[in-house]
Amino acid sequence: MNKVVLITGASRGIGARIAEIFAKNEFSVVINYNSSQKEAKNIEKKLKEKYNANILIIKADISKEIEVKNMIDQTIRRFGRIDVLVNNAGVAIDKDFQDRTITDFQNTFEVNVYGTFLVSKYVSTHMLKQKKGKIINISSTNGIDTLYPTSIDYDASKSAVISLTKNMALEFAPYINVNAVAPGWVNTDMNKKLPKDFLDLEKENILLKRFAKLEEIAKAVFFLANEKSGYINGEIVRVDGGMLL
Ligand code: NAP
């Protein structure tokens, strides 16, 4: 029987590439999306055609408890289990510090932090029954030391994801490994509104002089979902090409 992975925010960007690596490796894949239905359906079609994969797409806003609960119920009804959870969905809004509002902070935290908590809560009940599971959270180097006052709420939310990772590793031991991947810069929609000269300068600060390819993040996530990484737990893995601080 195929293993089952649920990836939040898998309609676009890094999440869509993570879905592909699991489909390629014979997992049944649950693709969660919130607003990008067309993109989610395109990913489903591609993975079915390319890998003959079992795919379930589910619309759910991960910041809404009832929608998260329904998503997990639907997954269990279809596949009976969840082996791997990737908490990938995230939002970022760049804005000057003085323009930032409490509502901005709330929106960012609702998805990046509360969403990660909620999905993990409902998935972990099944993993604990199975006495086995892997949770991989997507944090960011912004949650560690590449800080920007224009994304102050995002940076704080990604630090919070690191804290959630360590707390959940403690809570779910010895049955569920909980780790995080902290990417540096990756070319996705999330960064498309940033000025080119700023991005060029950022590239200069990376030892490899380029942003990450989507598959370079996906491969790190897949490694943490694999038995080869079975003794890694509560860890934050930077995938940033080497950043000069
Ligand atoms: P992206 O291209 O903007 O995609 C974001 C994904 O999150 C989309 O699939 C979106 O789905 C989903 N999402 C947003 N709000 C959601 C909600 N309320 N419920 C469910 N899904 C929701 O971003 P990305 O660059 O691939 O980022 C993926 C993860 O990597 C994020 O956690 C991000 O913080 C992290 N990261 C990115 C970078 C980077 O440089 N790009 C660097 C470090 C970390 P819909 O479109 O369907 O709403």
Short mmCIF file of C-alpha atoms and ligand atoms in Angstrom, two decimals:
data_model
loop_
_atom_site.label_atom_id
_atom_site.label_comp_id
_atom_site.label_asym_id
_atom_site.label_seq_id
_atom_site.Cartn_x
_atom_site.Cartn_y
_atom_site.Cartn_z
CA MET A 1 0.00 0.00 0.00
CA ASN A 2 1.27 3.48 -0.89
CA LYS A 3 2.28 5.85 1.89
CA VAL A 4 0.21 9.02 2.21
CA VAL A 5 1.50 12.60 2.35
CA LEU A 6 -0.53 15.74 2.95
CA ILE A 7 1.04 19.01 1.77
CA THR A 8 -0.55 22.33 2.67
CA GLY A 9 -0.38 25.09 0.06
CA ALA A 10 0.57 22.69 -2.72
CA SER A 11 -1.20 24.57 -5.53
CA ARG A 12 1.83 26.73 -6.37
CA GLY A 13 5.54 27.35 -5.76
CA ILE A 14 7.52 25.20 -3.34
CA GLY A 15 4.47 23.17 -2.23
CA ALA A 16 3.64 22.10 -5.78
CA ARG A 17 7.24 20.90 -6.28
CA ILE A 18 7.13 19.02 -2.97
CA ALA A 19 3.93 17.29 -4.19
CA GLU A 20 5.80 16.20 -7.32
CA ILE A 21 8.74 14.58 -5.51
CA PHE A 22 6.36 12.53 -3.33
CA ALA A 23 4.22 11.49 -6.34
CA LYS A 24 7.38 10.43 -8.18
CA ASN A 25 8.28 8.27 -5.18
CA GLU A 26 4.93 6.44 -5.19
CA PHE A 27 3.21 8.28 -2.37
CA SER A 28 -0.51 9.02 -2.48
CA VAL A 29 -0.60 12.81 -2.35
CA VAL A 30 -3.12 15.16 -0.77
CA ILE A 31 -2.80 18.61 -2.34
CA ASN A 32 -4.29 21.33 -0.15
CA TYR A 33 -5.03 24.77 -1.60
CA ASN A 34 -7.07 27.77 -0.55
CA SER A 35 -7.72 30.08 -3.51
CA SER A 36 -5.75 28.67 -6.48
CA GLN A 37 -8.19 25.97 -7.61
CA LYS A 38 -7.13 26.04 -11.26
CA GLU A 39 -3.44 25.64 -10.34
CA ALA A 40 -4.26 22.79 -7.91
CA LYS A 41 -6.22 20.96 -10.64
CA ASN A 42 -3.33 21.44 -13.08
CA ILE A 43 -0.89 19.91 -10.58
CA GLU A 44 -3.29 17.01 -10.03
CA LYS A 45 -3.53 16.38 -13.79
CA LYS A 46 0.25 16.61 -14.26
CA LEU A 47 1.05 14.18 -11.42
CA LYS A 48 -1.60 11.69 -12.54
CA GLU A 49 -0.33 11.73 -16.14
CA LYS A 50 3.38 11.74 -15.33
CA TYR A 51 3.50 9.33 -12.37
CA ASN A 52 0.09 7.59 -12.40
CA ALA A 53 -0.19 8.90 -8.82
CA ASN A 54 -3.17 8.77 -6.45
CA ILE A 55 -4.03 12.42 -5.86
CA LEU A 56 -6.69 14.07 -3.72
CA ILE A 57 -7.08 17.83 -3.91
CA ILE A 58 -8.79 19.57 -1.00
CA LYS A 59 -9.74 23.22 -0.64
CA ALA A 60 -9.23 24.37 2.94
CA ASP A 61 -8.12 27.61 4.57
CA ILE A 62 -5.64 26.23 7.09
CA SER A 63 -6.35 29.09 9.48
CA LYS A 64 -9.97 27.89 9.92
CA GLU A 65 -10.31 25.03 12.37
CA ILE A 66 -13.50 23.57 10.86
CA GLU A 67 -11.95 23.51 7.38
CA VAL A 68 -8.80 21.82 8.70
CA LYS A 69 -10.87 19.21 10.56
CA ASN A 70 -12.89 18.47 7.41
CA MET A 71 -9.70 18.18 5.33
CA ILE A 72 -8.20 15.60 7.67
CA ASP A 73 -11.49 13.65 7.91
CA GLN A 74 -11.71 13.60 4.11
CA THR A 75 -8.10 12.37 3.82
CA ILE A 76 -8.68 9.57 6.33
CA ARG A 77 -11.92 8.54 4.59
CA ARG A 78 -10.08 8.26 1.26
CA PHE A 79 -6.70 6.83 2.32
CA GLY A 80 -7.17 5.54 5.88
CA ARG A 81 -3.90 7.02 7.16
CA ILE A 82 -1.42 9.91 6.93
CA ASP A 83 2.29 9.06 7.01
CA VAL A 84 3.80 12.46 6.28
CA LEU A 85 2.56 16.01 6.82
CA VAL A 86 4.32 18.97 5.19
CA ASN A 87 3.21 22.30 6.68
CA ASN A 88 4.19 24.42 3.70
CA ALA A 89 1.39 26.98 3.21
CA GLY A 90 2.49 30.49 4.05
CA VAL A 91 1.86 34.15 3.33
CA ALA A 92 4.09 37.23 3.34
CA ILE A 93 3.28 40.88 2.75
CA ASP A 94 6.13 43.35 2.39
CA LYS A 95 5.35 46.77 3.83
CA ASP A 96 7.21 49.57 5.59
CA PHE A 97 7.41 49.13 9.36
CA GLN A 98 5.37 52.28 10.09
CA ASP A 99 2.60 51.16 7.71
CA ARG A 100 2.30 47.71 9.24
CA THR A 101 -0.96 47.13 11.14
CA ILE A 102 -2.18 44.66 13.71
CA THR A 103 -4.44 43.22 11.01
CA ASP A 104 -1.37 42.50 8.85
CA PHE A 105 0.25 40.74 11.80
CA GLN A 106 -2.93 38.78 12.48
CA ASN A 107 -3.30 37.66 8.86
CA THR A 108 0.29 36.45 8.71
CA PHE A 109 0.13 34.64 12.04
CA GLU A 110 -3.26 33.08 11.27
CA VAL A 111 -1.85 31.21 8.27
CA ASN A 112 1.83 30.70 9.12
CA VAL A 113 1.52 29.89 12.81
CA TYR A 114 -2.08 29.02 13.75
CA GLY A 115 -2.47 27.08 10.47
CA THR A 116 0.68 25.04 11.14
CA PHE A 117 -0.55 24.33 14.68
CA LEU A 118 -4.09 23.37 13.59
CA VAL A 119 -3.11 21.00 10.79
CA SER A 120 -0.48 19.36 13.01
CA LYS A 121 -3.01 18.95 15.83
CA TYR A 122 -5.57 17.10 13.69
CA VAL A 123 -3.02 15.04 11.74
CA SER A 124 -1.04 14.04 14.84
CA THR A 125 -4.04 12.28 16.43
CA HIS A 126 -3.94 9.81 13.52
CA MET A 127 -0.15 9.53 13.50
CA LEU A 128 -0.12 8.84 17.23
CA LYS A 129 -2.69 6.04 16.73
CA GLN A 130 -0.37 4.63 14.02
CA LYS A 131 2.57 5.19 16.44
CA LYS A 132 4.46 6.54 13.43
CA GLY A 133 4.68 9.67 11.36
CA LYS A 134 6.78 12.53 10.07
CA ILE A 135 5.94 16.22 10.22
CA ILE A 136 8.05 18.70 8.26
CA ASN A 137 7.40 22.41 8.76
CA ILE A 138 8.58 25.05 6.32
CA SER A 139 10.18 27.87 8.27
CA SER A 140 12.65 30.32 6.70
CA THR A 141 16.08 31.79 7.33
CA ASN A 142 13.98 34.92 8.11
CA GLY A 143 12.96 33.03 11.25
CA ILE A 144 16.64 32.65 12.24
CA ASP A 145 18.89 35.51 11.18
CA THR A 146 18.09 37.03 7.77
CA LEU A 147 15.85 39.75 9.15
CA TYR A 148 13.95 42.49 7.34
CA PRO A 149 11.88 45.16 9.17
CA THR A 150 9.65 45.27 6.03
CA SER A 151 8.59 41.69 6.78
CA ILE A 152 8.70 41.90 10.57
CA ASP A 153 5.51 39.88 11.09
CA TYR A 154 6.59 37.20 8.59
CA ASP A 155 10.00 36.89 10.27
CA ALA A 156 8.36 36.55 13.70
CA SER A 157 5.93 33.96 12.33
CA LYS A 158 8.81 31.89 10.93
CA SER A 159 10.61 32.03 14.31
CA ALA A 160 7.35 30.81 15.83
CA VAL A 161 7.33 27.89 13.38
CA ILE A 162 10.78 26.91 14.72
CA SER A 163 9.42 27.00 18.25
CA LEU A 164 6.39 24.91 17.21
CA THR A 165 8.74 22.39 15.57
CA LYS A 166 10.74 21.86 18.75
CA ASN A 167 7.68 21.79 21.02
CA MET A 168 5.87 19.31 18.79
CA ALA A 169 8.94 17.05 18.58
CA LEU A 170 8.79 16.95 22.39
CA GLU A 171 5.03 16.41 22.55
CA PHE A 172 4.86 13.62 19.94
CA ALA A 173 8.00 11.69 20.97
CA PRO A 174 8.88 8.91 20.45
CA TYR A 175 6.40 8.30 17.65
CA ILE A 176 6.51 11.31 15.34
CA ASN A 177 9.67 12.99 14.03
CA VAL A 178 9.08 16.74 13.72
CA ASN A 179 11.64 18.79 11.81
CA ALA A 180 11.73 22.02 9.82
CA VAL A 181 13.35 23.15 6.61
CA ALA A 182 14.46 26.79 6.58
CA PRO A 183 14.91 27.90 2.97
CA GLY A 184 16.76 31.05 2.02
CA TRP A 185 15.68 32.77 -1.20
CA VAL A 186 13.59 30.80 -3.70
CA ASN A 187 12.10 32.25 -6.90
CA THR A 188 8.32 32.01 -6.38
CA ASP A 189 5.22 34.23 -6.51
CA MET A 190 5.97 35.21 -2.90
CA ASN A 191 8.88 37.38 -4.06
CA LYS A 192 7.64 38.54 -7.44
CA LYS A 193 6.75 42.09 -6.31
CA LEU A 194 10.18 42.79 -4.78
CA PRO A 195 12.43 45.25 -6.72
CA LYS A 196 14.98 43.60 -9.02
CA ASP A 197 17.95 45.63 -7.69
CA PHE A 198 17.13 44.49 -4.14
CA LEU A 199 16.97 40.84 -5.27
CA ASP A 200 20.27 41.20 -7.19
CA LEU A 201 21.93 42.51 -4.04
CA GLU A 202 20.51 39.59 -2.02
CA LYS A 203 21.94 37.16 -4.60
CA GLU A 204 25.41 38.66 -4.02
CA ASN A 205 25.13 37.72 -0.32
CA ILE A 206 24.60 34.04 -1.14
CA LEU A 207 27.81 31.99 -1.40
CA LEU A 208 26.41 30.08 -4.38
CA LYS A 209 25.38 33.39 -6.04
CA ARG A 210 21.91 32.17 -6.94
CA PHE A 211 18.49 31.51 -5.43
CA ALA A 212 17.40 27.93 -4.67
CA LYS A 213 15.70 25.83 -7.29
CA LEU A 214 12.30 24.53 -6.18
CA GLU A 215 13.54 20.94 -6.29
CA GLU A 216 16.43 21.77 -3.95
CA ILE A 217 13.91 22.60 -1.22
CA ALA A 218 11.68 19.65 -2.15
CA LYS A 219 14.63 17.22 -1.91
CA ALA A 220 15.47 18.39 1.62
CA VAL A 221 11.83 17.92 2.65
CA PHE A 222 11.73 14.46 1.07
CA PHE A 223 14.93 13.49 2.91
CA LEU A 224 13.31 14.41 6.23
CA ALA A 225 10.26 12.29 5.32
CA ASN A 226 12.42 9.30 4.61
CA GLU A 227 13.69 6.48 6.84
CA LYS A 228 17.25 7.60 5.95
CA SER A 229 16.71 10.58 8.27
CA GLY A 230 15.05 8.51 11.01
CA TYR A 231 17.35 9.76 13.80
CA ILE A 232 16.90 13.46 12.96
CA ASN A 233 14.27 14.99 15.25
CA GLY A 234 13.45 18.53 16.43
CA GLU A 235 16.00 19.89 13.93
CA ILE A 236 15.99 22.96 11.68
CA VAL A 237 17.71 22.35 8.35
CA ARG A 238 18.89 25.48 6.52
CA VAL A 239 18.80 25.25 2.74
CA ASP A 240 20.10 28.66 1.69
CA GLY A 241 23.19 28.22 -0.50
CA GLY A 242 25.31 29.65 2.33
CA MET A 243 24.39 33.17 3.39
CA LEU A 244 26.84 35.87 4.42
CA LEU A 245 25.45 37.70 7.40
P1 NAP B 1 3.77 30.93 -2.81
O1 NAP B 1 4.30 30.62 -4.16
O2 NAP B 1 3.22 32.27 -2.52
O3 NAP B 1 2.68 29.81 -2.44
C1 NAP B 1 2.02 29.86 -1.20
C2 NAP B 1 1.11 28.65 -1.06
O4 NAP B 1 0.46 28.73 0.22
C3 NAP B 1 0.04 28.60 -2.12
O5 NAP B 1 -0.13 27.27 -2.57
C4 NAP B 1 -1.20 29.08 -1.37
O6 NAP B 1 -2.39 28.47 -1.83
C5 NAP B 1 -0.92 28.55 0.03
N1 NAP B 1 -1.72 29.26 1.04
C6 NAP B 1 -1.66 30.56 1.40
N2 NAP B 1 -2.58 30.82 2.35
C7 NAP B 1 -3.24 29.66 2.59
C8 NAP B 1 -4.29 29.28 3.47
N3 NAP B 1 -4.87 30.17 4.29
N4 NAP B 1 -4.70 27.98 3.46
C9 NAP B 1 -4.13 27.08 2.62
N5 NAP B 1 -3.13 27.38 1.78
C10 NAP B 1 -2.70 28.66 1.76
O7 NAP B 1 4.89 30.70 -1.71
P2 NAP B 1 6.22 29.81 -1.69
O8 NAP B 1 7.35 30.72 -1.95
O9 NAP B 1 6.04 28.58 -2.48
O10 NAP B 1 6.26 29.47 -0.13
C11 NAP B 1 5.99 28.19 0.42
C12 NAP B 1 6.53 28.14 1.84
O11 NAP B 1 7.94 28.37 1.81
C13 NAP B 1 5.95 29.26 2.73
O12 NAP B 1 5.74 28.76 4.04
C14 NAP B 1 7.04 30.30 2.73
O13 NAP B 1 6.98 31.11 3.87
C15 NAP B 1 8.28 29.42 2.70
N6 NAP B 1 9.48 30.09 2.23
C16 NAP B 1 9.55 30.67 0.99
C17 NAP B 1 10.72 31.29 0.58
C18 NAP B 1 10.86 31.95 -0.77
O14 NAP B 1 11.88 32.65 -1.00
N7 NAP B 1 9.93 31.80 -1.69
C19 NAP B 1 11.83 31.35 1.45
C20 NAP B 1 11.73 30.75 2.70
C21 NAP B 1 10.55 30.13 3.08
P3 NAP B 1 -3.55 29.26 -2.66
O15 NAP B 1 -2.86 30.05 -3.73
O16 NAP B 1 -4.39 28.14 -3.18
O17 NAP B 1 -4.25 30.12 -1.66
#
